Amino acid sequence: MQESTANQVAANATSSFTEHLLRDRPELLPFNRSLQGGASAAAPVQVPHATTIVAMSYGGGVLMAGDRRATMGNVIASRHIEKVFPADHFSVLGIAGTAGIAIDLTRLFQVELEHYEKIEGTQLSLEGKANRLGAMIRGNLPLALQGLAVVPLFAGFDTTAGVGRLFSYDVTGGRYEEHEHHTVGSGSVFARGALKKLWRPNLSAAEALSVAVESLYDAADDDSATGGPDTVRQLWPVVYTVDRTGARRVPEPELAAASRRVIEARTIAGREA
């Protein structure tokens, strides 16, 4: 009986792990759930939310950064949450919205890409990865309408075109390619203002890191749900760069140095706003 079941599962296998789960074990999908207790969009349940993510192109690749704060209403739920993850060797994913569902979707997306590579013997194109992520976000729409939305940023290095590319999404799974830079989350409006002033074409990776830290600092300055660099707890943003060599997490000593430069410059300026 077990052998017969295993053979049936193997025979039905596709290059999409999400489709496989949807057909055989739909209850395992993070978005195939319903709220309990009559919760609705008018009165959503209180759960931790991840906030500000920034991403930008630079000379040779793309960079993505996220602050470390998660909030639950007016309460800081976590100061240590990570919101930027490697999707595979040449792409990264940043999450904003309902933290638990977003993290589950991220893990599912990572498995989706790994499964495709094992079945097909080759990596999915960057465009294909962006499309698959959009389909997964669309699957979460029923929960999004009940107040549990997930809105990610996706970025990677297109090995065919030889350039870094950046994609944003809406809650319906709509996919939009962004040029230059983009932000999502509660502090995005303030981070975007900083990016418009500080970003320029062909930044170096080090310059892009400084711009990212500066924009997150601006977001934290005006948005209570965004956490800035914390020198007391030694907490810095999570930052990844992706270029033709692959995804790289920026080490904490580099982040600490970049954050301290921003703090020192603002201390010297002595400005109120």
PDB file of N, CA and C in Angstrom, residues 52-150:
ATOM      1  N   THR A  52       9.235  47.813   7.002  1.00  0.00           N
ATOM      2  CA  THR A  52       9.893  48.427   5.853  1.00  0.00           C
ATOM      3  C   THR A  52      11.014  47.613   5.194  1.00  0.00           C
ATOM      4  N   ILE A  53      10.892  47.487   3.848  1.00  0.00           N
ATOM      5  CA  ILE A  53      11.911  46.867   3.007  1.00  0.00           C
ATOM      6  C   ILE A  53      12.283  47.864   1.921  1.00  0.00           C
ATOM      7  N   VAL A  54      13.584  48.007   1.656  1.00  0.00           N
ATOM      8  CA  VAL A  54      14.040  48.847   0.543  1.00  0.00           C
ATOM      9  C   VAL A  54      14.900  47.995  -0.386  1.00  0.00           C
ATOM     10  N   ALA A  55      14.858  48.312  -1.667  1.00  0.00           N
ATOM     11  CA  ALA A  55      15.687  47.596  -2.639  1.00  0.00           C
ATOM     12  C   ALA A  55      16.088  48.571  -3.730  1.00  0.00           C
ATOM     13  N   MET A  56      17.247  48.339  -4.316  1.00  0.00           N
ATOM     14  CA  MET A  56      17.726  49.227  -5.380  1.00  0.00           C
ATOM     15  C   MET A  56      18.723  48.502  -6.254  1.00  0.00           C
ATOM     16  N   SER A  57      18.855  49.003  -7.472  1.00  0.00           N
ATOM     17  CA  SER A  57      19.898  48.499  -8.352  1.00  0.00           C
ATOM     18  C   SER A  57      21.180  49.283  -8.080  1.00  0.00           C
ATOM     19  N   TYR A  58      22.301  48.664  -8.362  1.00  0.00           N
ATOM     20  CA  TYR A  58      23.586  49.362  -8.316  1.00  0.00           C
ATOM     21  C   TYR A  58      24.438  48.805  -9.458  1.00  0.00           C
ATOM     22  N   GLY A  59      25.586  49.366  -9.668  1.00  0.00           N
ATOM     23  CA  GLY A  59      26.434  48.924 -10.762  1.00  0.00           C
ATOM     24  C   GLY A  59      26.853  47.478 -10.586  1.00  0.00           C
ATOM     25  N   GLY A  60      26.224  46.561 -11.303  1.00  0.00           N
ATOM     26  CA  GLY A  60      26.601  45.153 -11.213  1.00  0.00           C
ATOM     27  C   GLY A  60      25.617  44.265 -10.497  1.00  0.00           C
ATOM     28  N   GLY A  61      24.549  44.830  -9.907  1.00  0.00           N
ATOM     29  CA  GLY A  61      23.621  43.956  -9.196  1.00  0.00           C
ATOM     30  C   GLY A  61      22.481  44.705  -8.545  1.00  0.00           C
ATOM     31  N   VAL A  62      21.888  44.066  -7.534  1.00  0.00           N
ATOM     32  CA  VAL A  62      20.801  44.664  -6.764  1.00  0.00           C
ATOM     33  C   VAL A  62      21.076  44.464  -5.279  1.00  0.00           C
ATOM     34  N   LEU A  63      20.512  45.351  -4.469  1.00  0.00           N
ATOM     35  CA  LEU A  63      20.644  45.274  -3.010  1.00  0.00           C
ATOM     36  C   LEU A  63      19.259  45.343  -2.396  1.00  0.00           C
ATOM     37  N   MET A  64      19.044  44.570  -1.335  1.00  0.00           N
ATOM     38  CA  MET A  64      17.778  44.611  -0.602  1.00  0.00           C
ATOM     39  C   MET A  64      18.078  44.664   0.890  1.00  0.00           C
ATOM     40  N   ALA A  65      17.334  45.499   1.616  1.00  0.00           N
ATOM     41  CA  ALA A  65      17.567  45.682   3.050  1.00  0.00           C
ATOM     42  C   ALA A  65      16.244  45.795   3.783  1.00  0.00           C
ATOM     43  N   GLY A  66      16.218  45.298   5.010  1.00  0.00           N
ATOM     44  CA  GLY A  66      15.028  45.388   5.842  1.00  0.00           C
ATOM     45  C   GLY A  66      15.391  45.701   7.278  1.00  0.00           C
ATOM     46  N   ASP A  67      14.543  46.472   7.942  1.00  0.00           N
ATOM     47  CA  ASP A  67      14.780  46.759   9.354  1.00  0.00           C
ATOM     48  C   ASP A  67      14.448  45.517  10.182  1.00  0.00           C
ATOM     49  N   ARG A  68      14.601  45.588  11.492  1.00  0.00           N
ATOM     50  CA  ARG A  68      14.463  44.406  12.351  1.00  0.00           C
ATOM     51  C   ARG A  68      13.228  44.430  13.243  1.00  0.00           C
ATOM     52  N   ARG A  69      12.329  45.391  13.065  1.00  0.00           N
ATOM     53  CA  ARG A  69      11.187  45.530  13.977  1.00  0.00           C
ATOM     54  C   ARG A  69       9.928  44.888  13.408  1.00  0.00           C
ATOM     55  N   ALA A  70       9.195  44.179  14.272  1.00  0.00           N
ATOM     56  CA  ALA A  70       7.845  43.714  13.954  1.00  0.00           C
ATOM     57  C   ALA A  70       6.901  44.298  14.993  1.00  0.00           C
ATOM     58  N   THR A  71       5.728  44.735  14.550  1.00  0.00           N
ATOM     59  CA  THR A  71       4.774  45.355  15.467  1.00  0.00           C
ATOM     60  C   THR A  71       3.464  44.579  15.494  1.00  0.00           C
ATOM     61  N   MET A  72       2.733  44.745  16.585  1.00  0.00           N
ATOM     62  CA  MET A  72       1.413  44.144  16.751  1.00  0.00           C
ATOM     63  C   MET A  72       0.522  45.216  17.357  1.00  0.00           C
ATOM     64  N   GLY A  73      -0.198  45.923  16.488  1.00  0.00           N
ATOM     65  CA  GLY A  73      -0.923  47.098  16.958  1.00  0.00           C
ATOM     66  C   GLY A  73       0.075  48.169  17.347  1.00  0.00           C
ATOM     67  N   ASN A  74      -0.056  48.671  18.573  1.00  0.00           N
ATOM     68  CA  ASN A  74       0.881  49.698  19.043  1.00  0.00           C
ATOM     69  C   ASN A  74       2.023  49.108  19.863  1.00  0.00           C
ATOM     70  N   VAL A  75       2.191  47.779  19.807  1.00  0.00           N
ATOM     71  CA  VAL A  75       3.218  47.095  20.596  1.00  0.00           C
ATOM     72  C   VAL A  75       4.338  46.619  19.674  1.00  0.00           C
ATOM     73  N   ILE A  76       5.587  46.740  20.144  1.00  0.00           N
ATOM     74  CA  ILE A  76       6.711  46.150  19.420  1.00  0.00           C
ATOM     75  C   ILE A  76       6.724  44.662  19.718  1.00  0.00           C
ATOM     76  N   ALA A  77       6.402  43.854  18.722  1.00  0.00           N
ATOM     77  CA  ALA A  77       6.337  42.402  18.919  1.00  0.00           C
ATOM     78  C   ALA A  77       7.720  41.771  18.907  1.00  0.00           C
ATOM     79  N   SER A  78       8.638  42.327  18.121  1.00  0.00           N
ATOM     80  CA  SER A  78      10.004  41.788  18.053  1.00  0.00           C
ATOM     81  C   SER A  78      10.945  42.871  17.564  1.00  0.00           C
ATOM     82  N   ARG A  79      12.152  42.867  18.097  1.00  0.00           N
ATOM     83  CA  ARG A  79      13.214  43.758  17.618  1.00  0.00           C
ATOM     84  C   ARG A  79      14.251  42.996  16.801  1.00  0.00           C
ATOM     85  N   HIS A  80      14.032  41.695  16.648  1.00  0.00           N
ATOM     86  CA  HIS A  80      15.051  40.838  16.033  1.00  0.00           C
ATOM     87  C   HIS A  80      14.590  40.153  14.747  1.00  0.00           C
ATOM     88  N   ILE A  81      13.386  40.443  14.271  1.00  0.00           N
ATOM     89  CA  ILE A  81      12.863  39.716  13.116  1.00  0.00           C
ATOM     90  C   ILE A  81      13.723  39.977  11.879  1.00  0.00           C
ATOM     91  N   GLU A  82      13.865  38.968  11.044  1.00  0.00           N
ATOM     92  CA  GLU A  82      14.569  39.110   9.772  1.00  0.00           C
ATOM     93  C   GLU A  82      13.531  39.106   8.661  1.00  0.00           C
ATOM     94  N   LYS A  83      13.640  40.055   7.742  1.00  0.00           N
ATOM     95  CA  LYS A  83      12.629  40.240   6.694  1.00  0.00           C
ATOM     96  C   LYS A  83      13.176  40.054   5.286  1.00  0.00           C
ATOM     97  N   VAL A  84      14.469  39.821   5.153  1.00  0.00           N
ATOM     98  CA  VAL A  84      15.081  39.609   3.841  1.00  0.00           C
ATOM     99  C   VAL A  84      15.759  38.247   3.850  1.00  0.00           C
ATOM    100  N   PHE A  85      15.459  37.433   2.825  1.00  0.00           N
ATOM    101  CA  PHE A  85      15.942  36.058   2.766  1.00  0.00           C
ATOM    102  C   PHE A  85      16.463  35.737   1.364  1.00  0.00           C
ATOM    103  N   PRO A  86      17.448  34.842   1.261  1.00  0.00           N
ATOM    104  CA  PRO A  86      17.811  34.352  -0.070  1.00  0.00           C
ATOM    105  C   PRO A  86      16.731  33.407  -0.578  1.00  0.00           C
ATOM    106  N   ALA A  87      16.246  33.626  -1.806  1.00  0.00           N
ATOM    107  CA  ALA A  87      15.280  32.713  -2.415  1.00  0.00           C
ATOM    108  C   ALA A  87      16.021  31.530  -3.026  1.00  0.00           C
ATOM    109  N   ASP A  88      17.108  31.820  -3.722  1.00  0.00           N
ATOM    110  CA  ASP A  88      18.025  30.798  -4.215  1.00  0.00           C
ATOM    111  C   ASP A  88      19.373  31.477  -4.411  1.00  0.00           C
ATOM    112  N   HIS A  89      20.256  30.882  -5.208  1.00  0.00           N
ATOM    113  CA  HIS A  89      21.617  31.401  -5.321  1.00  0.00           C
ATOM    114  C   HIS A  89      21.656  32.782  -5.973  1.00  0.00           C
ATOM    115  N   PHE A  90      20.672  33.107  -6.834  1.00  0.00           N
ATOM    116  CA  PHE A  90      20.721  34.352  -7.577  1.00  0.00           C
ATOM    117  C   PHE A  90      19.522  35.271  -7.327  1.00  0.00           C
ATOM    118  N   SER A  91      18.818  35.080  -6.227  1.00  0.00           N
ATOM    119  CA  SER A  91      17.674  35.954  -5.955  1.00  0.00           C
ATOM    120  C   SER A  91      17.402  36.052  -4.463  1.00  0.00           C
ATOM    121  N   VAL A  92      16.750  37.155  -4.076  1.00  0.00           N
ATOM    122  CA  VAL A  92      16.404  37.399  -2.671  1.00  0.00           C
ATOM    123  C   VAL A  92      14.973  37.887  -2.594  1.00  0.00           C
ATOM    124  N   LEU A  93      14.397  37.739  -1.401  1.00  0.00           N
ATOM    125  CA  LEU A  93      12.989  38.067  -1.165  1.00  0.00           C
ATOM    126  C   LEU A  93      12.874  38.851   0.128  1.00  0.00           C
ATOM    127  N   GLY A  94      12.155  39.974   0.076  1.00  0.00           N
ATOM    128  CA  GLY A  94      11.887  40.759   1.274  1.00  0.00           C
ATOM    129  C   GLY A  94      10.402  40.755   1.562  1.00  0.00           C
ATOM    130  N   ILE A  95      10.021  40.644   2.829  1.00  0.00           N
ATOM    131  CA  ILE A  95       8.613  40.493   3.188  1.00  0.00           C
ATOM    132  C   ILE A  95       8.117  41.694   3.992  1.00  0.00           C
ATOM    133  N   ALA A  96       6.873  42.106   3.695  1.00  0.00           N
ATOM    134  CA  ALA A  96       6.163  43.083   4.511  1.00  0.00           C
ATOM    135  C   ALA A  96       4.735  42.584   4.641  1.00  0.00           C
ATOM    136  N   GLY A  97       4.135  42.828   5.792  1.00  0.00           N
ATOM    137  CA  GLY A  97       2.782  42.358   6.034  1.00  0.00           C
ATOM    138  C   GLY A  97       2.739  41.372   7.182  1.00  0.00           C
ATOM    139  N   THR A  98       1.748  40.493   7.181  1.00  0.00           N
ATOM    140  CA  THR A  98       1.548  39.534   8.264  1.00  0.00           C
ATOM    141  C   THR A  98       2.754  38.602   8.356  1.00  0.00           C
ATOM    142  N   ALA A  99       3.493  38.691   9.452  1.00  0.00           N
ATOM    143  CA  ALA A  99       4.812  38.068   9.534  1.00  0.00           C
ATOM    144  C   ALA A  99       4.765  36.547   9.398  1.00  0.00           C
ATOM    145  N   GLY A 100       3.858  35.893  10.127  1.00  0.00           N
ATOM    146  CA  GLY A 100       3.830  34.431  10.112  1.00  0.00           C
ATOM    147  C   GLY A 100       3.548  33.868   8.728  1.00  0.00           C
ATOM    148  N   ILE A 101       2.542  34.415   8.048  1.00  0.00           N
ATOM    149  CA  ILE A 101       2.204  33.946   6.702  1.00  0.00           C
ATOM    150  C   ILE A 101       3.326  34.284   5.728  1.00  0.00           C
ATOM    151  N   ALA A 102       3.925  35.475   5.870  1.00  0.00           N
ATOM    152  CA  ALA A 102       4.999  35.887   4.973  1.00  0.00           C
ATOM    153  C   ALA A 102       6.205  34.959   5.089  1.00  0.00           C
ATOM    154  N   ILE A 103       6.563  34.568   6.299  1.00  0.00           N
ATOM    155  CA  ILE A 103       7.705  33.670   6.489  1.00  0.00           C
ATOM    156  C   ILE A 103       7.404  32.290   5.918  1.00  0.00           C
ATOM    157  N   ASP A 104       6.161  31.806   6.116  1.00  0.00           N
ATOM    158  CA  ASP A 104       5.781  30.515   5.533  1.00  0.00           C
ATOM    159  C   ASP A 104       5.811  30.566   4.006  1.00  0.00           C
ATOM    160  N   LEU A 105       5.331  31.665   3.424  1.00  0.00           N
ATOM    161  CA  LEU A 105       5.373  31.816   1.975  1.00  0.00           C
ATOM    162  C   LEU A 105       6.808  31.858   1.456  1.00  0.00           C
ATOM    163  N   THR A 106       7.676  32.497   2.225  1.00  0.00           N
ATOM    164  CA  THR A 106       9.084  32.554   1.843  1.00  0.00           C
ATOM    165  C   THR A 106       9.699  31.166   1.811  1.00  0.00           C
ATOM    166  N   ARG A 107       9.430  30.368   2.844  1.00  0.00           N
ATOM    167  CA  ARG A 107       9.969  29.004   2.881  1.00  0.00           C
ATOM    168  C   ARG A 107       9.409  28.157   1.745  1.00  0.00           C
ATOM    169  N   LEU A 108       8.109  28.327   1.470  1.00  0.00           N
ATOM    170  CA  LEU A 108       7.497  27.583   0.378  1.00  0.00           C
ATOM    171  C   LEU A 108       8.115  27.994  -0.959  1.00  0.00           C
ATOM    172  N   PHE A 109       8.373  29.277  -1.133  1.00  0.00           N
ATOM    173  CA  PHE A 109       8.984  29.760  -2.374  1.00  0.00           C
ATOM    174  C   PHE A 109      10.399  29.205  -2.534  1.00  0.00           C
ATOM    175  N   GLN A 110      11.153  29.146  -1.452  1.00  0.00           N
ATOM    176  CA  GLN A 110      12.492  28.563  -1.509  1.00  0.00           C
ATOM    177  C   GLN A 110      12.443  27.102  -1.951  1.00  0.00           C
ATOM    178  N   VAL A 111      11.494  26.338  -1.384  1.00  0.00           N
ATOM    179  CA  VAL A 111      11.338  24.931  -1.769  1.00  0.00           C
ATOM    180  C   VAL A 111      10.864  24.827  -3.216  1.00  0.00           C
ATOM    181  N   GLU A 112       9.971  25.733  -3.621  1.00  0.00           N
ATOM    182  CA  GLU A 112       9.463  25.752  -4.994  1.00  0.00           C
ATOM    183  C   GLU A 112      10.610  25.849  -6.000  1.00  0.00           C
ATOM    184  N   LEU A 113      11.550  26.761  -5.754  1.00  0.00           N
ATOM    185  CA  LEU A 113      12.665  26.949  -6.678  1.00  0.00           C
ATOM    186  C   LEU A 113      13.618  25.765  -6.652  1.00  0.00           C
ATOM    187  N   GLU A 114      13.866  25.221  -5.459  1.00  0.00           N
ATOM    188  CA  GLU A 114      14.738  24.057  -5.346  1.00  0.00           C
ATOM    189  C   GLU A 114      14.110  22.839  -6.021  1.00  0.00           C
ATOM    190  N   HIS A 115      12.801  22.663  -5.838  1.00  0.00           N
ATOM    191  CA  HIS A 115      12.078  21.540  -6.450  1.00  0.00           C
ATOM    192  C   HIS A 115      12.134  21.628  -7.976  1.00  0.00           C
ATOM    193  N   TYR A 116      11.913  22.829  -8.516  1.00  0.00           N
ATOM    194  CA  TYR A 116      11.955  23.003  -9.969  1.00  0.00           C
ATOM    195  C   TYR A 116      13.331  22.610 -10.514  1.00  0.00           C
ATOM    196  N   GLU A 117      14.384  23.050  -9.824  1.00  0.00           N
ATOM    197  CA  GLU A 117      15.743  22.756 -10.287  1.00  0.00           C
ATOM    198  C   GLU A 117      16.032  21.257 -10.277  1.00  0.00           C
ATOM    199  N   LYS A 118      15.507  20.555  -9.266  1.00  0.00           N
ATOM    200  CA  LYS A 118      15.735  19.112  -9.187  1.00  0.00           C
ATOM    201  C   LYS A 118      14.955  18.359 -10.262  1.00  0.00           C
ATOM    202  N   ILE A 119      13.713  18.798 -10.520  1.00  0.00           N
ATOM    203  CA  ILE A 119      12.880  18.108 -11.507  1.00  0.00           C
ATOM    204  C   ILE A 119      13.339  18.398 -12.936  1.00  0.00           C
ATOM    205  N   GLU A 120      13.640  19.677 -13.214  1.00  0.00           N
ATOM    206  CA  GLU A 120      13.968  20.092 -14.578  1.00  0.00           C
ATOM    207  C   GLU A 120      15.466  20.035 -14.885  1.00  0.00           C
ATOM    208  N   GLY A 121      16.301  19.965 -13.854  1.00  0.00           N
ATOM    209  CA  GLY A 121      17.742  19.913 -14.076  1.00  0.00           C
ATOM    210  C   GLY A 121      18.352  21.245 -14.458  1.00  0.00           C
ATOM    211  N   THR A 122      17.619  22.323 -14.275  1.00  0.00           N
ATOM    212  CA  THR A 122      18.119  23.660 -14.567  1.00  0.00           C
ATOM    213  C   THR A 122      17.393  24.666 -13.691  1.00  0.00           C
ATOM    214  N   GLN A 123      17.973  25.841 -13.532  1.00  0.00           N
ATOM    215  CA  GLN A 123      17.320  26.871 -12.724  1.00  0.00           C
ATOM    216  C   GLN A 123      16.210  27.557 -13.515  1.00  0.00           C
ATOM    217  N   LEU A 124      15.157  27.921 -12.826  1.00  0.00           N
ATOM    218  CA  LEU A 124      14.084  28.714 -13.412  1.00  0.00           C
ATOM    219  C   LEU A 124      14.638  30.102 -13.737  1.00  0.00           C
ATOM    220  N   SER A 125      14.189  30.694 -14.838  1.00  0.00           N
ATOM    221  CA  SER A 125      14.631  32.045 -15.181  1.00  0.00           C
ATOM    222  C   SER A 125      14.153  33.032 -14.121  1.00  0.00           C
ATOM    223  N   LEU A 126      14.793  34.191 -14.051  1.00  0.00           N
ATOM    224  CA  LEU A 126      14.398  35.194 -13.063  1.00  0.00           C
ATOM    225  C   LEU A 126      12.959  35.642 -13.311  1.00  0.00           C
ATOM    226  N   GLU A 127      12.588  35.779 -14.587  1.00  0.00           N
ATOM    227  CA  GLU A 127      11.211  36.127 -14.922  1.00  0.00           C
ATOM    228  C   GLU A 127      10.244  35.057 -14.430  1.00  0.00           C
ATOM    229  N   GLY A 128      10.633  33.783 -14.623  1.00  0.00           N
ATOM    230  CA  GLY A 128       9.789  32.681 -14.168  1.00  0.00           C
ATOM    231  C   GLY A 128       9.646  32.666 -12.661  1.00  0.00           C
ATOM    232  N   LYS A 129      10.731  32.959 -11.933  1.00  0.00           N
ATOM    233  CA  LYS A 129      10.665  33.021 -10.478  1.00  0.00           C
ATOM    234  C   LYS A 129       9.693  34.112 -10.031  1.00  0.00           C
ATOM    235  N   ALA A 130       9.777  35.271 -10.682  1.00  0.00           N
ATOM    236  CA  ALA A 130       8.896  36.383 -10.328  1.00  0.00           C
ATOM    237  C   ALA A 130       7.432  36.021 -10.581  1.00  0.00           C
ATOM    238  N   ASN A 131       7.174  35.305 -11.675  1.00  0.00           N
ATOM    239  CA  ASN A 131       5.800  34.892 -11.979  1.00  0.00           C
ATOM    240  C   ASN A 131       5.279  33.878 -10.966  1.00  0.00           C
ATOM    241  N   ARG A 132       6.123  32.924 -10.574  1.00  0.00           N
ATOM    242  CA  ARG A 132       5.700  31.915  -9.588  1.00  0.00           C
ATOM    243  C   ARG A 132       5.355  32.575  -8.254  1.00  0.00           C
ATOM    244  N   LEU A 133       6.164  33.556  -7.853  1.00  0.00           N
ATOM    245  CA  LEU A 133       5.888  34.243  -6.593  1.00  0.00           C
ATOM    246  C   LEU A 133       4.554  34.979  -6.662  1.00  0.00           C
ATOM    247  N   GLY A 134       4.263  35.600  -7.805  1.00  0.00           N
ATOM    248  CA  GLY A 134       2.987  36.284  -7.969  1.00  0.00           C
ATOM    249  C   GLY A 134       1.806  35.345  -7.806  1.00  0.00           C
ATOM    250  N   ALA A 135       1.929  34.138  -8.366  1.00  0.00           N
ATOM    251  CA  ALA A 135       0.851  33.151  -8.239  1.00  0.00           C
ATOM    252  C   ALA A 135       0.642  32.745  -6.786  1.00  0.00           C
ATOM    253  N   MET A 136       1.728  32.624  -6.031  1.00  0.00           N
ATOM    254  CA  MET A 136       1.618  32.251  -4.623  1.00  0.00           C
ATOM    255  C   MET A 136       0.961  33.366  -3.814  1.00  0.00           C
ATOM    256  N   ILE A 137       1.283  34.617  -4.112  1.00  0.00           N
ATOM    257  CA  ILE A 137       0.654  35.737  -3.410  1.00  0.00           C
ATOM    258  C   ILE A 137      -0.836  35.785  -3.720  1.00  0.00           C
ATOM    259  N   ARG A 138      -1.183  35.498  -4.986  1.00  0.00           N
ATOM    260  CA  ARG A 138      -2.593  35.474  -5.379  1.00  0.00           C
ATOM    261  C   ARG A 138      -3.359  34.425  -4.575  1.00  0.00           C
ATOM    262  N   GLY A 139      -2.708  33.323  -4.256  1.00  0.00           N
ATOM    263  CA  GLY A 139      -3.355  32.288  -3.462  1.00  0.00           C
ATOM    264  C   GLY A 139      -3.693  32.740  -2.058  1.00  0.00           C
ATOM    265  N   ASN A 140      -2.999  33.783  -1.586  1.00  0.00           N
ATOM    266  CA  ASN A 140      -3.254  34.293  -0.234  1.00  0.00           C
ATOM    267  C   ASN A 140      -4.344  35.367  -0.216  1.00  0.00           C
ATOM    268  N   LEU A 141      -4.943  35.675  -1.367  1.00  0.00           N
ATOM    269  CA  LEU A 141      -5.906  36.776  -1.439  1.00  0.00           C
ATOM    270  C   LEU A 141      -7.071  36.641  -0.460  1.00  0.00           C
ATOM    271  N   PRO A 142      -7.670  35.439  -0.268  1.00  0.00           N
ATOM    272  CA  PRO A 142      -8.771  35.354   0.704  1.00  0.00           C
ATOM    273  C   PRO A 142      -8.374  35.823   2.105  1.00  0.00           C
ATOM    274  N   LEU A 143      -7.166  35.474   2.551  1.00  0.00           N
ATOM    275  CA  LEU A 143      -6.711  35.944   3.860  1.00  0.00           C
ATOM    276  C   LEU A 143      -6.361  37.426   3.824  1.00  0.00           C
ATOM    277  N   ALA A 144      -5.839  37.904   2.694  1.00  0.00           N
ATOM    278  CA  ALA A 144      -5.519  39.324   2.572  1.00  0.00           C
ATOM    279  C   ALA A 144      -6.774  40.177   2.734  1.00  0.00           C
ATOM    280  N   LEU A 145      -7.896  39.677   2.202  1.00  0.00           N
ATOM    281  CA  LEU A 145      -9.153  40.410   2.325  1.00  0.00           C
ATOM    282  C   LEU A 145      -9.682  40.400   3.756  1.00  0.00           C
ATOM    283  N   GLN A 146      -9.123  39.520   4.588  1.00  0.00           N
ATOM    284  CA  GLN A 146      -9.500  39.482   6.004  1.00  0.00           C
ATOM    285  C   GLN A 146      -8.466  40.201   6.882  1.00  0.00           C
ATOM    286  N   GLY A 147      -7.564  40.935   6.236  1.00  0.00           N
ATOM    287  CA  GLY A 147      -6.596  41.733   6.983  1.00  0.00           C
ATOM    288  C   GLY A 147      -5.241  41.095   7.159  1.00  0.00           C
ATOM    289  N   LEU A 148      -5.004  39.915   6.562  1.00  0.00           N
ATOM    290  CA  LEU A 148      -3.720  39.224   6.720  1.00  0.00           C
ATOM    291  C   LEU A 148      -2.972  39.224   5.389  1.00  0.00           C
ATOM    292  N   ALA A 149      -2.598  40.413   4.953  1.00  0.00           N
ATOM    293  CA  ALA A 149      -1.953  40.570   3.653  1.00  0.00           C
ATOM    294  C   ALA A 149      -0.448  40.335   3.743  1.00  0.00           C
ATOM    295  N   VAL A 150       0.124  39.913   2.616  1.00  0.00           N
ATOM    296  CA  VAL A 150       1.573  39.761   2.461  1.00  0.00           C
ATOM    297  C   VAL A 150       1.968  40.483   1.180  1.00  0.00           C
TER     298      VAL A 150
END
